[in-house]
Coordinates of C-alpha atoms in Angstrom, one line a residue:
Chain A
M1268 CA 0.1 0.1 0.2
E1269 CA 2.9 2.5 0.7
S1270 CA 4.9 1.7 -2.2
I1271 CA 2.1 2.2 -4.2
S1272 CA 1.5 5.5 -3.0
V1273 CA 4.7 6.5 -3.2
K1274 CA 5.2 5.4 -6.8
H1275 CA 2.6 7.6 -6.8
M1276 CA 4.3 10.8 -5.1
Y1277 CA 5.2 13.0 -7.9
L1278 CA 6.4 16.9 -6.5
A1279 CA 7.3 20.2 -8.5
V1280 CA 10.3 21.9 -8.4
V1281 CA 9.3 25.3 -9.8
G1282 CA 12.5 28.3 -9.7
A1283 CA 14.2 30.5 -12.1
G1284 CA 16.5 29.4 -15.0
N1285 CA 19.2 31.4 -12.8
A1286 CA 19.7 30.7 -9.2
S1287 CA 21.6 32.2 -7.2
P1288 CA 24.7 29.7 -5.4
D1289 CA 22.5 30.4 -2.2
V1290 CA 18.9 29.3 -3.9
Y1291 CA 20.7 26.3 -6.4
D1292 CA 21.5 24.2 -2.7
M1293 CA 18.4 25.3 -1.8
A1294 CA 17.0 23.5 -4.4
V1295 CA 19.1 21.0 -4.7
S1296 CA 18.4 20.1 -1.1
V1297 CA 15.0 20.0 -1.9
G1298 CA 15.6 17.1 -4.5
R1299 CA 17.4 15.3 -2.6
E1300 CA 14.7 14.9 0.1
A1301 CA 11.9 14.6 -2.3
A1302 CA 13.9 12.2 -3.7
L1303 CA 14.7 10.2 -0.1
R1304 CA 10.6 9.8 0.4
G1305 CA 10.8 8.1 -3.2
W1306 CA 9.0 10.5 -4.8
I1307 CA 9.5 11.9 -8.7
V1308 CA 10.9 15.3 -8.9
V1309 CA 8.6 16.8 -11.6
T1310 CA 11.0 20.7 -12.7
G1311 CA 11.1 22.1 -16.2
G1312 CA 14.0 20.6 -17.5
L1313 CA 16.6 23.8 -17.9
K1314 CA 19.1 25.3 -15.5
G1315 CA 19.0 27.3 -11.9
V1316 CA 16.3 26.0 -9.5
M1317 CA 15.2 23.1 -12.5
E1318 CA 18.6 21.9 -12.4
A1319 CA 19.7 21.7 -9.0
A1320 CA 16.7 20.0 -7.7
A1321 CA 17.0 17.2 -10.5
K1322 CA 20.7 17.1 -9.0
G1323 CA 19.7 16.4 -5.4
A1324 CA 17.5 14.0 -6.4
R1325 CA 19.5 11.9 -8.5
E1326 CA 22.8 11.4 -6.2
V1327 CA 20.2 9.8 -4.1
G1328 CA 19.0 7.3 -6.7
G1329 CA 16.2 9.4 -7.4
L1330 CA 14.3 9.0 -10.5
T1331 CA 13.6 12.9 -12.4
L1332 CA 11.3 14.3 -15.2
G1333 CA 11.4 17.6 -16.8
I1334 CA 9.0 18.7 -18.9
L1335 CA 11.0 21.0 -21.1
P1336 CA 9.4 24.0 -22.7
G1337 CA 11.0 23.9 -26.5
G1338 CA 11.7 20.9 -28.8
D1339 CA 14.6 19.9 -28.3
R1340 CA 15.7 17.5 -25.5
G1341 CA 19.0 18.9 -26.1
D1342 CA 17.8 22.1 -23.6
A1343 CA 17.5 19.1 -20.1
N1344 CA 20.1 19.8 -17.7
P1345 CA 22.3 16.2 -17.6
Y1346 CA 19.9 16.0 -14.4
I1347 CA 16.8 14.2 -16.5
E1348 CA 16.6 10.9 -16.4
I1349 CA 13.0 11.6 -18.5
A1350 CA 12.9 14.4 -21.0
V1351 CA 9.1 15.7 -22.2
V1352 CA 9.6 17.7 -25.4
T1353 CA 6.1 20.0 -25.3
H1354 CA 7.9 22.8 -27.7
M1355 CA 4.6 24.8 -25.7
R1356 CA 6.3 27.3 -23.9
H1357 CA 4.6 28.8 -21.0
A1358 CA 1.9 26.3 -21.9
R1359 CA 4.1 23.3 -20.6
N1360 CA 4.0 25.2 -17.0
S1361 CA 0.2 23.9 -16.7
I1362 CA 1.3 20.2 -17.7
I1363 CA 3.3 20.4 -14.8
A1364 CA 1.3 21.6 -12.4
H1365 CA -1.4 19.0 -13.6
T1366 CA 1.1 16.0 -13.2
A1367 CA 2.2 17.0 -10.0
D1368 CA 1.0 16.0 -6.7
A1369 CA 2.0 18.7 -4.4
I1370 CA 5.1 21.9 -5.4
V1371 CA 8.0 23.3 -3.9
A1372 CA 8.5 26.5 -5.0
V1373 CA 12.1 28.0 -3.8
D1374 CA 12.8 32.2 -4.9
G1375 CA 11.1 32.5 -8.2
E1376 CA 10.1 34.8 -11.0
Y1377 CA 7.0 35.3 -12.9
G1378 CA 7.0 31.7 -14.6
T1379 CA 7.1 30.3 -11.2
L1380 CA 4.6 32.4 -9.9
S1381 CA 2.2 30.9 -12.8
E1382 CA 2.9 27.6 -11.8
I1383 CA 2.5 28.3 -8.3
A1384 CA -0.5 30.0 -9.1
L1385 CA -1.9 27.2 -11.4
G1386 CA -1.0 24.8 -8.6
L1387 CA -3.2 26.9 -6.3
K1388 CA -6.1 26.8 -9.0
L1389 CA -6.2 22.8 -8.9
K1390 CA -6.3 22.9 -5.1
K1391 CA -2.8 21.2 -4.6
P1392 CA -0.4 22.1 -1.9
V1393 CA 2.0 24.3 -3.1
V1394 CA 5.0 25.4 -0.4
G1395 CA 7.5 28.0 -1.2
I1396 CA 10.9 29.1 0.1
K1397 CA 12.3 32.5 -0.4
T1398 CA 9.6 33.7 -2.1
P1399 CA 9.4 36.9 -3.0
W1400 CA 5.4 36.8 -3.2
D1401 CA 2.8 37.0 -0.7
I1402 CA -0.2 34.8 -2.3
P1403 CA -2.8 33.5 -0.1
G1404 CA -2.7 30.0 -0.1
L1405 CA 1.1 29.7 -0.7
V1406 CA 2.1 28.0 2.8
R1407 CA 5.7 30.1 2.8
V1408 CA 8.6 28.3 4.6
R1409 CA 12.2 28.8 5.9
E1410 CA 14.1 26.0 4.7
P1411 CA 14.1 22.9 2.6
V1412 CA 13.2 20.0 4.7
E1413 CA 10.5 22.1 6.7
A1414 CA 9.3 22.3 2.5
I1415 CA 8.8 18.2 2.3
E1416 CA 7.6 18.2 5.8
T1417 CA 5.0 20.9 4.8
V1418 CA 3.9 19.2 1.9
S1419 CA 3.4 15.2 3.3
R1420 CA 2.1 16.8 5.8
M1421 CA -1.0 18.7 3.8
L1422 CA -0.7 15.9 1.6
R1423 CA -1.7 13.0 4.5
G1424 CA -4.4 15.7 5.5
M1425 CA -6.3 15.4 2.0
Chain B
M666 CA -1.4 54.5 -40.1
E667 CA -3.0 54.6 -37.0
S668 CA -6.0 52.5 -38.5
I669 CA -3.4 50.3 -38.3
S670 CA -2.2 50.5 -35.3
V671 CA -5.8 49.6 -33.9
K672 CA -6.6 47.3 -35.7
H673 CA -3.4 45.3 -33.7
M674 CA -4.1 45.7 -30.4
Y675 CA -5.3 43.6 -28.5
L676 CA -6.2 43.6 -24.8
A677 CA -6.7 41.3 -22.7
V678 CA -9.0 41.2 -19.7
V679 CA -8.9 38.4 -17.4
G680 CA -10.8 38.1 -13.9
A681 CA -12.8 35.3 -12.1
G682 CA -15.6 33.6 -13.6
N683 CA -17.9 34.6 -11.2
A684 CA -17.9 38.4 -10.5
S685 CA -20.0 40.4 -7.5
P686 CA -21.8 42.7 -9.4
D687 CA -19.3 45.8 -8.4
V688 CA -16.4 43.8 -9.8
Y689 CA -18.6 42.8 -13.3
D690 CA -19.2 46.6 -13.4
M691 CA -16.1 47.8 -13.5
A692 CA -14.7 45.0 -15.8
V693 CA -18.0 45.8 -18.8
S694 CA -16.4 49.9 -18.5
V695 CA -13.3 48.1 -19.3
G696 CA -14.1 46.0 -22.0
R697 CA -16.3 49.4 -23.3
E698 CA -13.5 51.4 -23.0
A699 CA -11.3 49.6 -24.5
A700 CA -13.8 49.1 -27.5
L701 CA -13.6 52.9 -27.4
R702 CA -10.2 53.0 -28.7
G703 CA -11.2 50.2 -31.2
W704 CA -8.8 47.3 -29.7
I705 CA -10.1 44.1 -29.8
V706 CA -10.7 42.8 -26.3
V707 CA -9.9 39.0 -25.2
T708 CA -11.2 37.1 -22.7
G709 CA -10.9 33.6 -21.4
G710 CA -14.5 33.3 -23.3
L711 CA -16.8 32.6 -20.3
K712 CA -18.7 33.9 -17.0
G713 CA -18.4 36.8 -14.3
V714 CA -15.0 39.2 -15.9
M715 CA -14.9 37.1 -18.7
E716 CA -18.6 38.2 -19.7
A717 CA -18.8 41.7 -18.3
A718 CA -15.6 42.7 -20.1
A719 CA -16.9 41.3 -23.8
K720 CA -19.9 42.7 -22.9
G721 CA -18.8 46.2 -22.6
A722 CA -17.3 45.9 -25.6
R723 CA -19.9 44.4 -27.4
E724 CA -22.0 47.2 -26.1
V725 CA -20.2 49.9 -28.6
G726 CA -19.9 48.3 -31.5
G727 CA -16.2 46.7 -30.7
L728 CA -14.7 43.4 -31.7
T729 CA -14.8 40.0 -28.6
L730 CA -12.3 37.6 -28.8
G731 CA -12.7 35.1 -26.5
I732 CA -10.2 31.6 -26.2
L733 CA -11.9 29.2 -24.6
P734 CA -10.8 26.6 -22.3
G735 CA -13.3 23.6 -22.8
G736 CA -14.2 21.7 -26.4
D737 CA -17.7 23.0 -26.7
R738 CA -18.2 26.6 -28.2
G739 CA -21.0 26.8 -26.3
D740 CA -19.7 28.0 -23.1
A741 CA -18.5 31.4 -24.8
N742 CA -20.8 33.9 -23.4
P743 CA -23.1 35.7 -25.5
Y744 CA -20.8 38.8 -25.5
I745 CA -17.9 36.6 -27.3
E746 CA -17.8 37.4 -31.3
I747 CA -15.2 35.4 -32.1
A748 CA -14.9 32.0 -30.3
V749 CA -11.8 29.6 -30.2
V750 CA -12.2 26.0 -28.5
T751 CA -8.9 25.0 -27.5
H752 CA -9.8 22.3 -25.2
M753 CA -5.7 22.6 -23.5
R754 CA -7.6 23.9 -19.9
H755 CA -5.4 26.5 -18.0
A756 CA -3.1 25.8 -21.2
R757 CA -4.8 28.6 -22.9
N758 CA -4.3 31.1 -20.0
S759 CA -1.2 31.2 -22.1
I760 CA -2.3 31.9 -25.6
I761 CA -4.5 34.8 -23.7
A762 CA -1.7 36.3 -22.7
H763 CA 0.7 35.3 -26.0
T764 CA -1.7 37.1 -27.6
A765 CA -2.4 40.5 -25.9
D766 CA -0.5 43.3 -25.9
A767 CA -1.7 44.2 -22.3
I768 CA -3.6 42.6 -19.9
V769 CA -5.7 44.1 -17.4
A770 CA -6.9 42.1 -14.4
V771 CA -10.3 43.1 -11.8
D772 CA -10.4 41.4 -8.9
G773 CA -9.8 37.9 -9.7
E774 CA -8.8 34.5 -8.3
Y775 CA -5.8 31.9 -9.2
G776 CA -6.5 31.4 -13.0
T777 CA -6.4 35.1 -13.6
L778 CA -2.5 35.4 -11.0
S779 CA -1.5 33.2 -13.8
E780 CA -2.7 35.1 -16.8
I781 CA -0.7 38.3 -14.6
A782 CA 2.0 36.4 -14.3
L783 CA 2.5 35.2 -17.5
G784 CA 2.2 38.6 -18.9
L785 CA 4.6 40.0 -17.1
K786 CA 6.8 37.2 -18.6
L787 CA 6.0 38.0 -21.6
K788 CA 7.0 41.4 -20.3
K789 CA 3.4 43.1 -21.4
P790 CA 1.9 45.7 -19.8
V791 CA -0.4 44.4 -16.9
V792 CA -2.7 46.8 -14.7
G793 CA -5.0 45.1 -12.1
I794 CA -8.3 46.5 -11.0
K795 CA -9.1 45.2 -7.3
T796 CA -6.2 42.7 -7.9
P797 CA -6.0 41.0 -4.6
W798 CA -2.2 40.6 -4.9
D799 CA 1.3 43.2 -4.3
I800 CA 2.8 41.5 -7.3
P801 CA 6.1 43.7 -8.2
G802 CA 5.1 44.4 -12.0
L803 CA 1.8 44.8 -11.5
V804 CA 0.8 47.9 -12.1
R805 CA -2.4 48.4 -9.7
V806 CA -5.2 51.4 -10.2
R807 CA -8.2 52.2 -8.9
E808 CA -10.9 52.0 -11.3
P809 CA -12.0 51.3 -15.3
V810 CA -10.8 54.7 -17.0
E811 CA -7.6 54.9 -15.4
A812 CA -6.4 51.2 -16.4
I813 CA -7.5 52.1 -19.9
E814 CA -5.2 54.9 -19.7
T815 CA -2.5 53.9 -17.8
V816 CA -2.7 50.9 -20.2
S817 CA -2.1 52.9 -23.2
R818 CA 0.9 55.0 -21.7
M819 CA 2.8 52.0 -21.3
L820 CA 2.1 51.0 -25.0
R821 CA 3.5 54.3 -26.1
G822 CA 6.1 54.0 -23.9
M823 CA 7.7 51.0 -25.3
Chain C
M1490 CA -32.3 32.6 -36.7
E1491 CA -29.8 32.5 -40.3
S1492 CA -27.7 34.9 -38.9
I1493 CA -27.1 33.3 -36.0
S1494 CA -26.0 29.8 -37.8
V1495 CA -24.5 32.1 -40.2
K1496 CA -22.5 34.1 -37.5
H1497 CA -21.4 30.5 -35.7
M1498 CA -20.1 28.4 -38.9
Y1499 CA -16.1 28.3 -38.5
L1500 CA -14.1 27.2 -41.6
A1501 CA -11.4 26.3 -41.3
V1502 CA -8.8 25.5 -44.6
V1503 CA -6.1 24.1 -44.4
G1504 CA -2.9 23.3 -46.3
A1505 CA 0.7 23.8 -46.8
G1506 CA 2.9 26.5 -45.9
N1507 CA 3.7 27.0 -49.1
A1508 CA 2.0 26.6 -52.4
S1509 CA 2.1 26.1 -56.5
P1510 CA 0.0 28.6 -58.2
D1511 CA -3.1 26.1 -58.6
V1512 CA -2.6 25.8 -55.1
Y1513 CA -3.2 29.1 -54.3
D1514 CA -5.7 30.1 -56.5
M1515 CA -8.1 27.0 -55.4
A1516 CA -7.5 28.1 -51.5
V1517 CA -8.2 31.5 -52.8
S1518 CA -12.0 30.4 -54.6
V1519 CA -12.8 28.5 -51.1
G1520 CA -12.0 31.2 -48.8
R1521 CA -14.0 33.8 -50.8
E1522 CA -16.8 31.0 -51.3
A1523 CA -16.4 30.3 -47.5
A1524 CA -17.0 34.0 -46.8
L1525 CA -19.5 34.8 -49.5
R1526 CA -21.4 32.0 -47.1
G1527 CA -21.0 33.9 -44.3
W1528 CA -18.6 32.2 -42.6
I1529 CA -15.7 32.6 -40.4
V1530 CA -12.5 31.5 -42.4
V1531 CA -10.1 30.0 -39.7
T1532 CA -6.6 29.1 -40.8
G1533 CA -3.2 28.9 -39.5
G1534 CA -2.6 32.1 -40.2
L1535 CA 0.8 32.0 -42.0
K1536 CA 1.4 31.5 -46.2
G1537 CA 1.0 29.2 -49.0
V1538 CA -2.6 27.6 -48.8
M1539 CA -3.3 29.3 -45.4
E1540 CA -2.5 33.3 -46.9
A1541 CA -5.1 32.0 -50.3
A1542 CA -8.3 31.7 -48.2
A1543 CA -7.9 34.0 -46.0
K1544 CA -7.3 36.6 -48.9
G1545 CA -10.4 34.9 -50.7
A1546 CA -12.2 35.5 -47.9
R1547 CA -11.1 38.9 -46.5
E1548 CA -11.8 39.7 -50.8
V1549 CA -15.3 39.6 -50.3
G1550 CA -15.6 41.4 -47.0
G1551 CA -15.3 38.1 -45.0
L1552 CA -13.7 37.5 -41.3
T1553 CA -10.4 35.4 -41.1
L1554 CA -8.6 34.3 -38.1
G1555 CA -5.4 32.9 -38.1
I1556 CA -4.3 30.5 -35.3
L1557 CA -0.6 31.3 -35.1
P1558 CA 1.6 28.1 -34.1
G1559 CA 4.8 30.7 -33.1
G1560 CA 5.2 33.4 -30.7
D1561 CA 4.9 35.8 -33.1
R1562 CA 1.8 38.3 -34.5
G1563 CA 3.7 39.4 -37.4
D1564 CA 4.2 35.6 -38.8
A1565 CA 0.4 36.4 -40.0
N1566 CA -0.3 36.7 -43.3
P1567 CA -1.7 40.0 -43.9
Y1568 CA -5.4 38.6 -44.8
I1569 CA -5.7 37.6 -41.1
E1570 CA -8.3 40.1 -39.9
I1571 CA -8.0 38.1 -36.0
A1572 CA -4.4 36.6 -34.9
V1573 CA -4.0 34.2 -32.2
V1574 CA -0.7 33.3 -30.9
T1575 CA -0.3 30.8 -29.6
H1576 CA 3.3 29.5 -29.6
M1577 CA 2.7 26.1 -29.4
R1578 CA 4.1 24.8 -33.0
H1579 CA 1.8 21.9 -34.0
A1580 CA -0.2 21.5 -31.4
R1581 CA -2.5 24.2 -32.8
N1582 CA -3.4 22.2 -34.8
S1583 CA -5.7 20.9 -32.4
I1584 CA -7.0 23.9 -31.9
I1585 CA -8.0 24.9 -35.3
A1586 CA -9.5 21.5 -35.6
H1587 CA -11.5 22.0 -32.3
T1588 CA -12.2 25.4 -33.2
A1589 CA -13.9 24.2 -36.7
D1590 CA -17.2 22.8 -37.5
A1591 CA -15.9 21.9 -40.9
I1592 CA -12.4 21.2 -43.0
V1593 CA -11.7 22.1 -46.4
A1594 CA -7.8 21.2 -47.2
V1595 CA -6.3 21.9 -50.2
D1596 CA -3.5 20.2 -51.1
G1597 CA -1.2 19.6 -48.0
E1598 CA 1.1 18.1 -46.7
Y1599 CA 2.1 16.4 -43.1
G1600 CA 0.9 18.6 -41.3
T1601 CA -2.3 18.9 -42.7
L1602 CA -2.8 15.2 -42.5
S1603 CA -2.8 16.0 -39.1
E1604 CA -5.3 18.5 -39.5
I1605 CA -7.8 16.0 -41.7
A1606 CA -7.2 13.2 -38.9
L1607 CA -8.1 15.0 -35.4
G1608 CA -11.4 16.6 -37.9
L1609 CA -12.2 13.3 -38.1
K1610 CA -11.7 11.8 -35.1
L1611 CA -14.0 15.4 -33.9
K1612 CA -16.9 13.8 -36.5
K1613 CA -16.3 17.2 -38.1
P1614 CA -17.5 16.7 -42.1
V1615 CA -13.7 17.1 -43.7
V1616 CA -13.7 17.5 -47.5
G1617 CA -10.4 17.4 -49.9
I1618 CA -9.2 19.2 -52.6
K1619 CA -6.6 17.4 -54.6
T1620 CA -5.6 15.6 -51.0
P1621 CA -2.3 13.6 -51.5
W1622 CA -4.4 11.1 -49.8
D1623 CA -6.8 8.0 -49.6
I1624 CA -7.7 8.2 -45.7
P1625 CA -11.6 6.7 -45.3
G1626 CA -13.9 9.5 -44.2
L1627 CA -12.4 12.3 -46.3
V1628 CA -14.5 13.4 -49.0
R1629 CA -12.6 14.5 -52.3
V1630 CA -13.3 16.8 -54.2
R1631 CA -12.1 18.1 -57.4
E1632 CA -12.5 21.8 -56.7
P1633 CA -13.7 24.7 -55.0
V1634 CA -17.1 25.1 -55.0
E1635 CA -18.1 21.6 -55.0
A1636 CA -16.3 22.1 -51.2
I1637 CA -18.0 24.3 -50.4
E1638 CA -21.2 23.3 -51.3
T1639 CA -20.1 19.3 -50.1
V1640 CA -19.5 20.9 -46.4
S1641 CA -23.1 22.9 -46.2
R1642 CA -24.5 19.0 -47.6
M1643 CA -22.4 17.6 -45.2
L1644 CA -23.3 20.3 -41.5
R1645 CA -27.4 19.8 -42.9
G1646 CA -27.2 16.1 -42.5
M1647 CA -25.6 16.6 -39.0
Chain D
M619 CA 28.6 5.7 -26.0
E620 CA 25.9 3.5 -26.6
S621 CA 24.4 3.6 -22.9
I622 CA 24.3 6.8 -23.3
S623 CA 22.2 6.8 -26.7
V624 CA 20.5 3.7 -25.8
K625 CA 19.0 5.9 -22.4
H626 CA 18.1 8.2 -24.9
M627 CA 16.3 6.8 -27.0
Y628 CA 12.3 7.4 -26.9
L629 CA 9.9 5.2 -29.0
A630 CA 6.7 6.3 -28.6
V631 CA 3.5 3.6 -29.5
V632 CA 0.6 4.8 -31.2
G633 CA -2.9 3.1 -31.7
A634 CA -6.3 3.0 -31.1
G635 CA -7.5 2.8 -27.3
N636 CA -9.5 -0.2 -28.8
A637 CA -7.7 -2.9 -29.6
S638 CA -8.7 -6.5 -31.0
P639 CA -6.6 -9.4 -29.5
D640 CA -4.3 -9.8 -32.3
V641 CA -3.3 -5.9 -32.3
Y642 CA -2.9 -6.0 -28.8
D643 CA -0.4 -8.7 -28.5
M644 CA 1.3 -7.4 -31.6
A645 CA 1.4 -4.0 -29.2
V646 CA 3.3 -6.1 -26.4
S647 CA 5.6 -7.6 -28.8
V648 CA 6.3 -3.9 -29.9
G649 CA 6.7 -2.3 -26.0
R650 CA 8.8 -5.6 -25.2
E651 CA 11.2 -5.5 -28.6
A652 CA 11.9 -1.8 -27.8
A653 CA 12.1 -2.1 -23.9
L654 CA 14.8 -5.0 -24.9
R655 CA 17.3 -2.5 -26.4
G656 CA 16.9 -0.1 -23.7
W657 CA 14.3 2.1 -25.4
I658 CA 11.7 3.8 -23.2
V659 CA 8.3 3.1 -24.3
V660 CA 6.5 6.2 -24.6
T661 CA 1.9 6.0 -25.0
G662 CA -0.6 8.1 -24.9
G663 CA -1.4 6.7 -21.6
L664 CA -4.5 4.4 -22.2
K665 CA -6.5 1.7 -22.9
G666 CA -5.4 -0.7 -26.1
V667 CA -3.1 -0.4 -28.4
M668 CA -1.4 1.9 -26.0
E669 CA -2.0 -0.5 -22.6
A670 CA -0.6 -3.3 -24.2
A671 CA 2.7 -1.6 -25.6
A672 CA 3.0 -1.0 -21.8
K673 CA 2.5 -4.1 -21.0
G674 CA 5.2 -5.5 -22.9
A675 CA 7.8 -3.5 -22.3
R676 CA 7.0 -3.9 -18.6
E677 CA 7.6 -7.5 -18.4
V678 CA 11.4 -7.5 -19.5
G679 CA 12.0 -4.2 -17.4
G680 CA 11.8 -1.0 -19.8
L681 CA 10.9 2.1 -18.6
T682 CA 7.1 3.1 -19.6
L683 CA 5.8 6.7 -20.1
G684 CA 2.6 8.0 -20.6
I685 CA 1.6 11.1 -21.5
L686 CA -2.1 11.7 -20.5
P687 CA -5.1 13.9 -22.4
G688 CA -7.3 14.1 -19.9
G689 CA -6.6 15.6 -16.1
D690 CA -6.5 12.1 -14.2
R691 CA -3.9 10.6 -13.3
G692 CA -5.7 7.6 -12.2
D693 CA -7.2 7.5 -16.3
A694 CA -3.2 6.2 -16.9
N695 CA -3.3 2.4 -17.7
P696 CA -2.0 0.0 -14.8
Y697 CA 2.0 -0.3 -17.2
I698 CA 3.0 2.7 -16.8
E699 CA 5.9 4.3 -14.7
I700 CA 5.4 7.7 -15.6
A701 CA 2.2 9.8 -16.2
V702 CA 2.4 13.0 -17.2
V703 CA -0.8 14.7 -17.2
T704 CA -1.1 17.2 -20.0
H705 CA -5.4 17.8 -19.7
M706 CA -4.7 18.9 -23.0
R707 CA -6.9 16.7 -25.0
H708 CA -5.7 15.8 -28.9
A709 CA -2.5 18.6 -28.4
R710 CA -0.8 16.2 -26.8
N711 CA -0.4 14.3 -29.8
S712 CA 1.8 16.8 -30.2
I713 CA 4.0 16.2 -26.7
I714 CA 4.3 12.2 -27.8
A715 CA 5.3 12.9 -32.0
H716 CA 8.3 16.1 -30.8
T717 CA 9.4 13.2 -27.2
A718 CA 10.0 10.5 -29.3
D719 CA 13.0 9.6 -31.6
A720 CA 10.6 7.0 -33.9
I721 CA 6.6 6.0 -34.0
V722 CA 5.3 2.7 -34.3
A723 CA 1.5 2.6 -35.1
V724 CA -0.2 -0.6 -34.8
D725 CA -3.9 -0.9 -36.0
G726 CA -4.5 2.5 -35.3
E727 CA -7.4 5.5 -36.1
Y728 CA -7.7 8.5 -36.5
G729 CA -5.9 9.7 -33.3
T730 CA -3.3 7.9 -34.6
L731 CA -2.7 9.1 -38.0
S732 CA -2.5 12.4 -36.6
E733 CA 0.4 11.4 -34.4
I734 CA 2.4 9.3 -37.7
A735 CA 1.4 12.9 -39.3
L736 CA 3.3 14.8 -37.0
G737 CA 6.0 12.1 -36.4
L738 CA 6.6 12.8 -40.5
K739 CA 6.5 16.3 -40.2
L740 CA 8.9 16.5 -37.7
K741 CA 11.4 14.0 -40.0
K742 CA 11.1 11.1 -37.1
P743 CA 11.3 6.9 -38.4
V744 CA 7.7 6.5 -38.4
V745 CA 6.7 2.8 -39.0
G746 CA 3.0 1.5 -39.4
I747 CA 1.8 -2.4 -38.2
K748 CA -1.1 -3.1 -40.3
T749 CA -2.0 1.0 -40.4
P750 CA -4.8 1.1 -43.0
W751 CA -4.1 3.9 -45.0
D752 CA -1.0 4.3 -47.6
I753 CA 1.2 7.6 -46.5
P754 CA 4.3 8.2 -48.1
G755 CA 7.0 8.0 -45.7
L756 CA 5.2 5.8 -43.3
V757 CA 7.2 2.9 -43.5
R758 CA 4.5 -0.2 -43.7
V759 CA 5.9 -3.4 -42.2
R760 CA 4.4 -7.0 -40.9
E761 CA 5.3 -7.7 -37.7
P762 CA 7.2 -6.2 -34.5
V763 CA 10.1 -7.6 -34.6
E764 CA 10.5 -6.3 -38.6
A765 CA 9.1 -2.6 -36.9
I766 CA 11.6 -2.3 -34.3
E767 CA 14.9 -3.6 -36.5
T768 CA 12.8 -1.1 -39.3
V769 CA 13.6 1.6 -36.6
S770 CA 17.1 0.9 -35.7
R771 CA 17.8 1.0 -39.2
M772 CA 16.5 4.2 -39.9
L773 CA 17.9 5.8 -36.6
R774 CA 20.7 4.7 -37.1
G775 CA 20.5 6.1 -41.0
M776 CA 20.1 9.4 -39.5

């Protein structure tokens, strides 16, 4: 039973394609903590926070899914195990929100905000670390382990 | 020259599918003011703010374009002149943001927020009336005429 | 009653972005005949057959809707009145098929074939002029007036 | 080198959501043969040919990716390891064509035809078993092993 639900848990980690070292490290930790729980880590497949989260997950043997905006699989960062090539630009943000059971945003810019908004629209747990906006429904936390534990708690409460 | 640029100006009016009478009236005014300037009014095609903006535009002979999330043209409100049937749910928000030259949000919920975010991502003028979030880049104003004049000014400045 | 149904009839004219003079002329005629019946002419918005059909419609005062694959409205041919910017590449073919009440293909290549297939999938009348494939369900005719009359007959039969 | 290219090879197996026992068995074999070569098997994630191909791949330990048209991960057949929830209906066919390096169609109806057409549009090898259409560019073969070998040969020739 446990293994089935673990198999089916997808965590989207969203954030900007550019990340400061600090933000990058945080996203690595989010990816690692998610993968240690057996969760599939879903990202937009590019650099920055997307790369960091996939790197963290891969380092502990996790499975990483990248949903790319462009038409070329080669855009995927090297930590993406499974790459989906949408060639749909920002419309792929909607696919990320639909595919995920929960979302953790790390820092982020406008693309990230659109994913947060769609996650909340779809009534999924959305947790932010260092997210620069105050959005009702977005649960803001301080650091990666707290983010993952908050997601876990919110999913159990569903 | 004027008529060409007028022909090519598309204003997206975004907001929730449910609107209080107050919000509805504001959206009617936004649509009307836009249409009086010869702008095409683009919306998500459904009820609430989307309907109100299209109603306001139609009442003064404006052209209204509805980009529907579902698979049935019959979902369009009666003020939509041209209906595009995407059958893509929230991914249609990205089409609205790409199609528009500028966005005016009236009140709004999470779907609206995703459209604001995508508009800002695409570096388009985004103006909000009664929008419940404080997002850097979103220019918040008090009422419809101010919204339209702000959009005009921002477009001229581009 | 008549005017309402006319208002709501959308004909997609699909075909390649390159057209021989012969094929171009046929697509002009399809667009013109459709517009003379008050139908909105929907295309992919680019050159070739898409341009020709919009040109034919515009020459008799028809309304033309272009659903563009790229992210730039400037890609639209000059006969497009209303341009929808999807930035979704071939996924926009699905939007064309959903938006149209019927499809006329003129000649065509693989993109056209995908639109024919989706139109048939959605159980819409699909008529081809000079289409190079023999697909069950695709009604092949010789020339533009026959195409439009066939579409009319099939729509009435629905 | 070999392992890298194997890791990156995605084969889409496309076909109808209903399959006769004969067609089902063929699709199982296509999935199995692909997985035995280390290829990721991509499908639309539903029943019929999509289920059969994923089943065949899973039975030999292959990795299966399902790109779902609806909004519910529960629509995926039980042999899908990674499910992408697009909520985009037939527009997801374009994602399948972009994600795949090559396509094998088994039998098929109109949705399948749209995927064949998009694969050919994108200049990818497209091989059909029992496909009911004669499309230039579609390489028709008799049985699963021949299909996989034909794809291999075409990919090497690229």
